[in-house]
XYZ file of C-alpha atoms in Angstrom:
299
model
C 0.000 0.000 0.000
C 2.846 2.382 0.760
C 4.277 1.801 -2.700
C 0.930 2.521 -4.332
C 0.579 5.695 -2.299
C 4.030 6.848 -3.339
C 3.240 6.142 -6.966
C -0.001 8.071 -6.794
C 1.616 11.088 -5.173
C 4.561 10.997 -7.578
C 2.378 10.987 -10.692
C 2.097 14.528 -12.016
C 2.218 15.464 -15.667
C 4.244 18.488 -16.667
C 2.212 21.542 -17.704
C 1.356 21.992 -21.358
C 3.859 24.044 -23.392
C 1.378 26.911 -23.582
C 0.641 26.881 -19.837
C 0.887 30.159 -17.977
C 3.940 31.171 -16.020
C 2.299 30.894 -12.620
C 0.864 27.496 -13.503
C 4.338 26.224 -14.378
C 5.751 27.675 -11.165
C 2.982 26.113 -9.059
C 3.525 22.752 -10.717
C 7.250 22.836 -9.948
C 6.541 23.805 -6.343
C 4.193 20.843 -6.142
C 7.007 18.578 -7.324
C 8.968 19.553 -4.221
C 6.034 18.547 -2.017
C 5.667 15.264 -3.898
C 9.396 14.667 -3.498
C 9.095 15.104 0.268
C 6.236 12.610 0.386
C 8.105 10.133 -1.774
C 11.133 10.426 0.489
C 8.937 9.652 3.494
C 7.229 6.667 1.815
C 10.101 4.985 -0.042
C 12.195 2.957 2.406
C 15.265 2.569 0.179
C 15.296 6.239 -0.753
C 14.840 7.210 2.874
C 17.734 4.997 3.979
C 19.981 6.466 1.299
C 19.143 9.994 2.470
C 19.555 9.307 6.182
C 23.279 8.509 6.073
C 24.646 11.722 4.489
C 22.073 13.808 6.353
C 23.076 12.294 9.696
C 26.791 12.652 8.960
C 26.325 16.297 7.972
C 24.282 17.000 11.100
C 26.857 15.261 13.305
C 29.698 17.279 11.812
C 27.764 20.512 12.285
C 26.953 19.583 15.893
C 30.621 18.959 16.683
C 31.615 22.241 15.031
C 28.919 24.148 16.936
C 29.944 22.604 20.258
C 33.611 23.415 19.699
C 32.775 26.971 18.630
C 30.647 27.671 21.694
C 33.176 25.987 23.985
C 35.943 28.124 22.517
C 33.917 31.297 23.040
C 33.216 30.294 26.633
C 36.900 29.633 27.262
C 37.694 33.108 25.951
C 35.079 34.627 28.224
C 32.729 35.567 25.366
C 29.192 34.904 26.535
C 27.424 37.219 24.090
C 28.194 35.216 20.960
C 25.666 33.057 19.116
C 24.484 29.912 20.842
C 25.241 26.369 19.751
C 21.871 25.979 18.019
C 22.434 29.116 15.955
C 25.939 28.025 14.935
C 24.648 24.545 14.097
C 21.798 25.903 11.958
C 23.950 28.348 10.013
C 26.621 25.707 9.400
C 24.093 23.065 8.342
C 22.334 25.402 5.903
C 25.662 26.519 4.479
C 26.900 22.973 3.927
C 23.557 21.824 2.528
C 23.717 24.498 -0.159
C 27.284 23.752 -1.294
C 28.740 20.922 -3.403
C 28.796 17.688 -1.356
C 32.636 17.299 -1.287
C 33.381 14.611 1.352
C 29.966 12.947 1.042
C 29.731 13.039 -2.741
C 29.292 9.267 -3.097
C 26.563 9.169 -0.449
C 24.626 12.012 -2.065
C 25.057 10.440 -5.492
C 23.407 7.334 -4.089
C 20.413 9.503 -3.164
C 20.246 10.746 -6.764
C 20.388 7.188 -8.093
C 17.700 6.007 -5.669
C 15.559 8.989 -6.650
C 15.608 7.828 -10.267
C 14.478 4.361 -9.226
C 11.732 5.701 -6.973
C 10.477 8.022 -9.716
C 10.423 5.245 -12.295
C 12.952 6.737 -14.712
C 15.714 4.628 -16.288
C 18.479 3.590 -13.918
C 21.182 6.184 -13.493
C 24.930 5.827 -13.246
C 27.648 7.311 -11.088
C 30.013 9.045 -13.539
C 32.837 8.838 -11.005
C 32.276 5.255 -9.838
C 35.795 4.126 -10.744
C 37.542 7.186 -9.352
C 39.507 6.979 -6.122
C 38.017 8.778 -3.156
C 40.921 11.237 -2.520
C 40.908 12.364 -6.140
C 37.146 12.723 -6.132
C 37.216 14.753 -2.910
C 39.942 17.006 -4.318
C 37.846 17.622 -7.425
C 34.796 18.449 -5.320
C 36.771 20.815 -3.093
C 38.053 22.671 -6.138
C 34.476 22.991 -7.373
C 33.353 24.212 -3.957
C 36.056 26.887 -3.965
C 35.085 27.955 -7.479
C 31.465 28.200 -6.446
C 32.395 30.213 -3.353
C 34.240 32.711 -5.558
C 31.314 32.864 -7.978
C 28.762 33.461 -5.226
C 30.824 36.011 -3.320
C 32.337 37.986 -6.195
C 30.686 36.837 -9.405
C 28.640 40.004 -9.842
C 31.183 42.355 -8.297
C 31.092 44.898 -11.179
C 27.300 45.108 -10.999
C 27.410 45.396 -7.218
C 29.902 48.258 -7.523
C 27.509 50.173 -9.753
C 24.548 49.510 -7.463
C 26.609 50.614 -4.466
C 26.748 54.100 -5.987
C 22.977 54.389 -5.722
C 21.326 55.740 -2.559
C 20.727 53.041 0.030
C 22.031 49.496 0.092
C 18.816 47.563 -0.487
C 19.473 46.913 -4.174
C 22.965 45.561 -3.525
C 21.766 43.332 -0.687
C 18.848 42.029 -2.747
C 21.104 41.241 -5.697
C 23.571 39.405 -3.468
C 20.854 37.356 -1.780
C 19.178 36.456 -5.080
C 22.509 35.496 -6.663
C 23.481 33.300 -3.704
C 20.114 31.539 -3.626
C 20.228 31.019 -7.380
C 23.402 29.002 -6.895
C 21.734 26.937 -4.201
C 19.206 25.931 -6.872
C 21.883 25.310 -9.491
C 23.688 23.049 -7.040
C 20.460 21.110 -6.417
C 20.391 20.074 -10.093
C 24.040 18.982 -10.199
C 23.766 15.393 -8.946
C 20.470 14.638 -10.744
C 22.014 15.691 -14.056
C 25.282 13.877 -13.370
C 23.336 10.670 -12.684
C 21.802 10.636 -16.178
C 23.312 7.717 -18.140
C 25.642 8.559 -20.993
C 27.770 11.614 -21.740
C 26.654 14.958 -20.409
C 24.889 17.322 -22.755
C 26.720 20.339 -24.041
C 25.825 23.876 -23.046
C 26.616 27.293 -24.436
C 27.591 30.480 -22.651
C 25.485 31.031 -19.510
C 22.864 33.773 -19.431
C 24.684 35.945 -16.885
C 27.915 35.864 -18.906
C 26.048 36.898 -22.061
C 24.320 39.707 -20.163
C 27.593 41.064 -18.790
C 29.279 40.830 -22.182
C 26.423 42.688 -23.883
C 26.616 45.361 -21.224
C 30.369 45.640 -21.671
C 30.023 45.952 -25.431
C 27.549 48.835 -25.163
C 30.086 51.441 -24.026
C 33.849 51.457 -23.687
C 33.581 52.645 -20.087
C 31.730 49.420 -19.310
C 34.367 47.169 -20.846
C 35.211 45.592 -17.447
C 31.747 44.030 -17.526
C 32.757 42.188 -20.679
C 35.871 40.823 -19.024
C 33.843 39.858 -15.965
C 31.408 37.951 -18.160
C 34.187 35.929 -19.753
C 35.755 35.147 -16.381
C 32.406 34.168 -14.897
C 31.704 31.834 -17.817
C 35.019 30.061 -17.206
C 34.530 29.788 -13.463
C 31.040 28.327 -13.811
C 31.838 25.907 -16.634
C 31.302 22.830 -14.391
C 27.659 23.903 -13.948
C 26.964 24.956 -17.535
C 24.320 22.286 -18.061
C 22.547 23.059 -14.793
C 22.529 26.784 -15.558
C 21.153 26.120 -19.026
C 18.326 24.073 -17.492
C 17.311 27.017 -15.299
C 17.414 29.290 -18.348
C 15.200 26.981 -20.393
C 12.717 26.633 -17.536
C 12.841 29.893 -15.556
C 9.353 29.735 -14.053
C 9.662 26.101 -13.067
C 12.984 26.972 -11.442
C 11.328 29.853 -9.594
C 8.565 27.625 -8.239
C 11.120 24.990 -7.307
C 13.180 27.613 -5.485
C 10.272 28.999 -3.476
C 9.231 25.518 -2.367
C 12.785 24.447 -1.528
C 13.228 27.598 0.544
C 10.014 26.792 2.389
C 11.249 23.256 3.099
C 14.470 24.648 4.519
C 12.474 26.815 6.928
C 10.372 23.949 8.344
C 11.874 22.607 11.596
C 12.880 18.981 11.261
C 11.973 18.726 7.587
C 14.745 21.196 6.786
C 17.296 18.536 7.725
C 16.316 16.714 4.536
C 16.539 19.853 2.406
C 19.212 18.471 0.078
C 17.547 15.062 -0.281
C 14.170 16.580 -1.119
C 15.798 18.985 -3.566
C 17.634 16.127 -5.308
C 14.443 14.085 -5.704
C 12.439 17.079 -6.930
C 15.186 18.169 -9.334
C 15.344 14.635 -10.727
C 11.595 14.696 -11.331
C 11.696 18.139 -12.948
C 14.467 17.142 -15.317
C 12.738 13.874 -16.213
C 9.400 15.482 -16.968
C 10.655 18.635 -18.651
C 13.632 17.241 -20.556
C 12.246 13.805 -21.417
C 14.714 11.799 -19.327
C 12.660 8.625 -19.320
C 9.067 8.194 -18.196
C 8.595 9.683 -14.745
C 4.810 9.613 -14.785
C 4.456 6.474 -12.674
C 7.147 5.841 -10.050
C 8.220 2.318 -9.330
C 7.044 0.786 -6.095
C 9.743 0.951 -3.423
C 11.309 -2.260 -2.193
C 10.110 -3.563 1.169
C 11.582 -1.912 4.247
């Protein structure tokens, strides 16, 4: 019965091509809710998600305890409490590339494909040694940190000249959250069998280059666009997906943000995002038939 319930909740056809923007956004938000239900109902998927989630939470708890203990030893009693440090650290790690736990999170992506009824996926780095894989993921994490913190620096400099700081803060927050969403699509797209699809220049690089070509004084924007395109090359396919489906990405983002804010459920933020991103890609890009998920194996 649990398998039938999961299949029923997972079945949701993508909107028609001529559907309205809000309808597409609502549908994508619903996919996040269906992903959460599927994660709760599918025993194998749930087991796959529990291990990396528990390891991440344990690491954050140790870091929070050491941070608070260090502050107490220094006589600082006004700093943030352990729960605050834990929450900030957990959210930060959940929104970055998986690095040390890449294999465990890839297993979640592979189980998500099975639970959704799409063709079996593959780990593109299955034969790679763990130290080399971790090094690659750390390099990607550093690249993403640079992109998030300084990727739109020229634009932020211009906005900083305007009265008030609201525009700069809003741009920074939107840019950072956009990369949380891009990261959510990384493992689902990597798990697709076969070679990865090609992708052209990302939308933000094209925008900066057009701006830089408009006036010679704005030429630094052109250089920034080229640099940003190079830095974000590992996520070119994920970025292109968000460009092809902007309203679905927006609905997905709103729902994922809501999941992150729910106590308890937020612990499974990355797992839910991986399952939902897998479903979105399958239904929007034709990656197999995701209309009827397979029944989960017995617990």
